[in-house]
Coordinates of C-alpha atoms in Angstrom, one line a residue:
Chain A
M1 CA 107.4 128.1 277.3
Q2 CA 104.0 129.5 277.5
E3 CA 102.9 132.4 279.8
E4 CA 100.7 130.1 281.9
D5 CA 103.6 127.8 282.3
I6 CA 105.7 130.5 283.8
Y7 CA 102.9 131.5 286.2
S8 CA 102.4 128.0 287.4
E9 CA 106.2 127.6 287.6
L10 CA 106.5 130.7 289.8
S11 CA 103.6 129.7 292.0
S12 CA 104.9 126.2 292.4
I13 CA 108.3 127.6 293.5
R14 CA 106.6 129.9 296.0
N15 CA 104.5 127.1 297.3
L16 CA 107.5 124.8 297.7
M17 CA 109.5 127.5 299.5
E18 CA 106.6 128.0 301.9
R19 CA 105.9 124.3 302.3
S20 CA 109.5 123.5 303.0
S21 CA 110.0 126.1 305.6
K22 CA 106.6 126.3 307.4
F23 CA 104.7 123.7 309.2
I24 CA 101.0 124.5 308.3
S25 CA 99.2 121.5 309.7
L26 CA 98.5 123.1 313.1
S27 CA 94.8 122.6 313.8
G28 CA 92.6 125.4 315.0
L29 CA 90.5 122.9 316.8
S30 CA 93.3 122.0 319.1
G31 CA 93.5 125.7 320.2
I32 CA 89.8 125.6 321.0
M33 CA 90.1 122.4 323.0
A34 CA 93.1 123.7 324.9
G35 CA 91.1 126.8 325.7
I36 CA 88.2 124.8 327.0
Y37 CA 90.5 122.6 329.2
A38 CA 92.2 125.7 330.6
L39 CA 88.8 127.2 331.4
I40 CA 87.7 124.1 333.3
G41 CA 91.0 124.1 335.1
A42 CA 90.8 127.7 336.0
I43 CA 87.3 127.3 337.4
A44 CA 88.3 124.3 339.4
G45 CA 91.4 126.1 340.7
Y46 CA 89.4 129.2 341.6
K47 CA 86.9 127.1 343.5
I48 CA 89.6 125.3 345.5
V49 CA 91.4 128.5 346.4
Y50 CA 88.6 130.9 347.0
N51 CA 85.8 128.8 348.2
Q52 CA 86.6 129.1 351.9
H53 CA 87.4 132.9 351.6
G54 CA 85.2 134.1 348.8
G55 CA 85.8 137.2 346.7
L56 CA 88.4 138.1 344.1
Q57 CA 91.2 139.7 346.1
Y58 CA 94.9 139.5 346.5
R59 CA 96.1 137.0 349.1
S60 CA 99.5 135.3 349.4
S61 CA 98.6 133.1 352.3
Y62 CA 96.7 130.4 350.4
I63 CA 99.6 128.5 349.1
S64 CA 100.9 127.9 352.6
Q65 CA 98.4 125.1 352.8
P66 CA 100.2 122.2 351.1
E67 CA 97.1 120.3 350.1
V68 CA 95.9 123.3 348.1
L69 CA 99.2 123.6 346.4
W70 CA 99.1 119.9 345.4
Q71 CA 95.5 120.1 344.2
L72 CA 96.5 123.2 342.0
A73 CA 99.5 121.4 340.6
F74 CA 97.4 118.4 339.8
I75 CA 94.9 120.4 337.9
A76 CA 97.6 122.3 336.1
A77 CA 99.3 119.1 335.0
L78 CA 95.9 117.6 333.9
V79 CA 95.2 120.7 331.8
L80 CA 98.7 120.5 330.2
V81 CA 98.5 116.8 329.5
F82 CA 95.0 116.9 328.0
S83 CA 95.9 120.0 325.8
L84 CA 99.2 118.3 324.6
V85 CA 97.5 115.0 323.8
T86 CA 94.6 116.6 322.0
G87 CA 96.9 119.0 320.2
I88 CA 99.3 116.3 319.0
W89 CA 96.4 114.0 317.9
L90 CA 94.7 116.7 315.9
T91 CA 97.9 117.9 314.4
I92 CA 98.8 114.3 313.2
R93 CA 95.2 114.0 311.8
Q94 CA 95.5 117.4 310.0
A95 CA 98.9 116.5 308.6
R96 CA 97.6 113.3 307.2
K97 CA 94.7 115.1 305.6
K98 CA 97.1 117.6 303.9
G99 CA 99.6 114.8 302.9
E100 CA 102.3 116.4 305.1
K101 CA 104.6 114.4 307.3
F102 CA 104.0 115.1 311.0
W103 CA 107.6 114.7 311.9
N104 CA 109.7 116.6 309.4
P105 CA 112.6 119.1 309.6
V106 CA 110.2 122.0 309.9
S107 CA 108.1 120.6 312.8
R108 CA 111.4 119.6 314.4
R109 CA 112.7 123.2 314.2
L110 CA 109.3 124.5 315.4
L111 CA 109.5 122.4 318.5
V112 CA 113.2 123.2 319.3
N113 CA 112.5 126.9 318.9
M114 CA 109.5 126.7 321.2
T115 CA 111.2 124.6 323.8
I116 CA 113.9 127.1 324.6
P117 CA 111.6 129.9 325.9
L118 CA 109.2 127.3 327.4
T119 CA 112.0 125.6 329.4
T120 CA 113.5 128.9 330.5
G121 CA 110.0 130.0 331.6
G122 CA 109.3 126.7 333.4
L123 CA 112.5 126.9 335.4
F124 CA 111.9 130.5 336.2
I125 CA 108.4 129.8 337.5
L126 CA 109.8 126.9 339.5
I127 CA 112.3 129.3 341.1
L128 CA 109.5 131.8 341.8
L129 CA 107.5 129.0 343.5
I130 CA 110.5 127.9 345.6
R131 CA 111.2 131.5 346.6
G132 CA 107.5 132.1 347.4
D133 CA 107.1 134.9 344.9
Y134 CA 103.6 133.9 344.0
G135 CA 102.4 137.3 342.8
I136 CA 103.9 137.3 339.3
I137 CA 103.7 133.6 338.4
A138 CA 100.6 134.1 336.2
S139 CA 102.4 136.9 334.5
A140 CA 105.5 134.9 333.9
C141 CA 103.5 132.0 332.5
L142 CA 101.9 134.3 330.0
I143 CA 105.0 136.2 329.0
F144 CA 107.2 133.1 328.4
Y145 CA 104.4 131.4 326.6
G146 CA 104.0 134.4 324.3
L147 CA 107.7 134.5 323.6
A148 CA 107.6 130.8 322.8
L149 CA 104.8 131.4 320.3
I150 CA 106.7 134.2 318.6
A151 CA 109.8 132.0 318.3
A152 CA 107.6 129.3 316.8
S153 CA 105.8 131.6 314.4
H154 CA 108.8 131.7 312.1
Y155 CA 108.1 128.1 311.3
T156 CA 104.4 128.1 310.9
L157 CA 101.5 130.3 310.0
S158 CA 102.3 133.9 310.9
D159 CA 98.9 134.3 312.8
V160 CA 100.7 132.5 315.7
K161 CA 102.8 135.6 316.1
W162 CA 99.8 137.8 316.9
L163 CA 98.6 135.3 319.6
G164 CA 102.1 135.6 321.0
F165 CA 102.0 139.4 321.2
C166 CA 98.6 139.2 322.9
E167 CA 99.9 136.8 325.5
I168 CA 102.9 139.0 326.2
A169 CA 100.7 142.1 326.6
L170 CA 98.4 140.2 328.9
G171 CA 101.4 139.0 330.9
L172 CA 102.7 142.5 331.4
M173 CA 99.3 143.6 332.5
A174 CA 99.1 140.7 334.9
A175 CA 102.4 141.9 336.4
L176 CA 100.9 145.3 336.9
F177 CA 97.9 143.9 338.8
P178 CA 99.3 141.1 340.8
G179 CA 96.2 140.1 342.6
Y180 CA 94.2 139.3 339.5
G181 CA 96.6 136.6 338.1
I182 CA 93.8 134.1 337.6
V183 CA 91.7 136.6 335.6
F184 CA 94.6 137.3 333.2
W185 CA 95.6 133.6 333.2
T186 CA 92.1 132.7 332.2
I187 CA 91.9 135.3 329.5
G188 CA 95.3 134.3 328.1
F189 CA 95.1 130.6 328.2
S190 CA 91.4 130.0 327.7
I191 CA 89.6 132.9 326.0
L192 CA 92.5 133.8 323.6
H193 CA 93.0 130.1 322.7
I194 CA 89.3 129.6 321.9
L195 CA 89.3 132.9 319.9
Y196 CA 92.5 132.1 318.0
G197 CA 91.4 128.5 317.4
S198 CA 88.1 129.6 316.0
I199 CA 89.7 132.2 313.7
M200 CA 92.2 129.6 312.4
H201 CA 89.6 127.0 311.9
F202 CA 87.4 129.2 309.8
K203 CA 90.3 130.9 308.0
Y204 CA 92.1 127.7 306.9
N205 CA 89.8 124.8 307.2
Q206 CA 86.9 126.0 305.1
Chain B
M1 CA 103.9 132.5 271.9
K2 CA 107.3 130.8 272.2
I3 CA 109.9 132.4 274.4
S4 CA 113.6 131.8 274.0
L5 CA 115.3 130.4 277.1
E6 CA 118.6 132.1 276.6
S7 CA 118.4 134.4 279.5
F8 CA 117.8 131.4 281.8
D9 CA 120.3 129.6 283.9
K10 CA 121.1 126.3 282.2
A11 CA 121.6 124.7 285.6
F12 CA 117.9 125.3 286.4
E13 CA 116.5 123.9 283.2
N14 CA 115.6 120.8 285.0
R15 CA 112.5 121.1 287.1
L16 CA 113.9 119.1 290.0
R17 CA 117.0 121.2 290.2
L18 CA 114.9 124.4 290.4
Q19 CA 112.8 122.8 293.1
I20 CA 115.9 121.8 295.1
M21 CA 117.2 125.3 294.9
S22 CA 113.8 126.7 296.0
V23 CA 113.9 124.6 299.1
L24 CA 117.5 125.5 299.9
A25 CA 116.8 129.2 299.3
A26 CA 114.0 129.1 301.9
N27 CA 115.9 127.1 304.5
D28 CA 119.3 127.3 306.1
Y29 CA 119.9 123.6 305.3
Y30 CA 118.0 120.5 304.4
D31 CA 119.0 116.9 304.5
F32 CA 118.8 114.3 301.8
N33 CA 116.0 112.2 303.1
A34 CA 113.8 115.2 303.9
L35 CA 114.4 116.5 300.3
K36 CA 113.5 113.2 298.9
E37 CA 110.2 113.1 300.8
L38 CA 109.3 116.7 300.1
L39 CA 110.0 116.5 296.4
N40 CA 108.8 112.9 295.9
A41 CA 112.0 112.1 294.0
T42 CA 113.9 108.8 293.7
D43 CA 117.3 108.4 295.4
G44 CA 119.2 108.2 292.1
N45 CA 117.5 111.1 290.4
L46 CA 117.8 113.4 293.4
A47 CA 121.5 112.5 293.9
S48 CA 122.4 113.1 290.4
H49 CA 120.8 116.5 290.3
L50 CA 122.3 117.4 293.6
K51 CA 125.7 116.5 292.2
A52 CA 125.1 118.7 289.2
L53 CA 124.2 121.7 291.5
E54 CA 127.3 120.9 293.6
K55 CA 129.5 121.0 290.5
E56 CA 128.1 124.4 289.7
E57 CA 129.0 125.4 293.3
Y58 CA 125.4 126.5 293.8
I59 CA 125.1 124.3 296.9
T60 CA 127.4 123.1 299.6
V61 CA 127.4 119.6 301.0
N62 CA 128.0 118.6 304.6
K63 CA 128.4 114.9 305.3
S64 CA 128.1 113.5 308.8
F65 CA 126.9 110.6 310.8
I66 CA 124.0 110.3 313.2
G67 CA 124.9 107.1 315.0
R68 CA 125.8 104.8 312.2
K69 CA 123.5 106.3 309.6
P70 CA 125.0 108.7 307.1
N71 CA 123.4 112.1 307.1
T72 CA 124.0 114.5 304.3
Q73 CA 123.0 118.1 304.6
Y74 CA 122.7 120.5 301.8
A75 CA 122.8 124.3 301.9
A76 CA 122.6 126.9 299.2
S77 CA 125.8 128.9 298.6
A78 CA 125.8 132.7 298.0
K79 CA 126.5 132.0 294.4
G80 CA 123.6 129.6 294.2
I81 CA 121.2 132.1 295.8
L82 CA 122.3 134.8 293.4
A83 CA 121.7 132.5 290.4
F84 CA 118.3 131.5 291.8
K85 CA 117.2 135.1 292.2
K86 CA 118.4 136.0 288.7
H87 CA 116.5 133.1 287.3
L88 CA 113.3 134.1 289.1
E89 CA 113.8 137.7 287.9
A90 CA 114.2 136.5 284.3
L91 CA 110.9 134.6 284.6
E92 CA 109.2 137.6 286.1
N93 CA 110.6 139.9 283.3
L94 CA 109.2 137.6 280.7
I95 CA 105.7 137.9 282.1
K96 CA 106.1 141.7 282.3
Q97 CA 107.3 141.9 278.7
Q98 CA 104.3 139.9 277.5
K99 CA 101.9 142.2 279.3
R100 CA 103.1 145.2 277.2

């Protein structure tokens, strides 16, 4: 066996260990798109809630109007659906380009591990809504999303972990300043996503 | 320069076996079809090398059914992980020796 053979053998082992345990076809572009959708959604939501009142201040009365609540829920659902569809589509495309299967044991584990904190968070936020504790909903969104990202990061590029930490830090800050939920929400779901997506795109796609 | 292969594990002489072990070392478990896709191996070839590793007690096999389809999961045993690590160390030592 030649020395170069050993090198290539070792690097192919390392490559295989990584490829078999990490799903690397996540697209940076999908992060950017999710961020843009979230920004549009946040602006629309802000307009609906604050147009009549004006100003960026704490109020807990606005959700008492049911039509406002439904409009906000509709916008949120729209942002979620658009982000998911774009994300899935770009990921499939990226996986094809890299010759990786989109649905493999690793992507399955990635999804399962993300689903646990996301479902817990979703139910928790639903309970907050029912109980009328609107003040920390934005904070709970960010914290549980951050936890989901950290759980997922074991099965994909480790950069995802740092996005998770940032989301959790923002979530805790949002809990500290309850009136500014929309500000933190916009930073976390829009600006951080666009930033993260751009970094990923230039780091791995070039 | 030729290097003797004496310090290497005979079970890992085959490239596919070493690849199987790499995947199982990095994951808690992997099923047959996923291994086949990942390693681009044929059914027969993969099965025979898995059998060989099983005979060495380097891997454990867990057969079950998902619906009516058989689903066979493989996991590395402690003995297998140790052998795999030793094999990698032997490879690394060779490179170090040659540097001197």
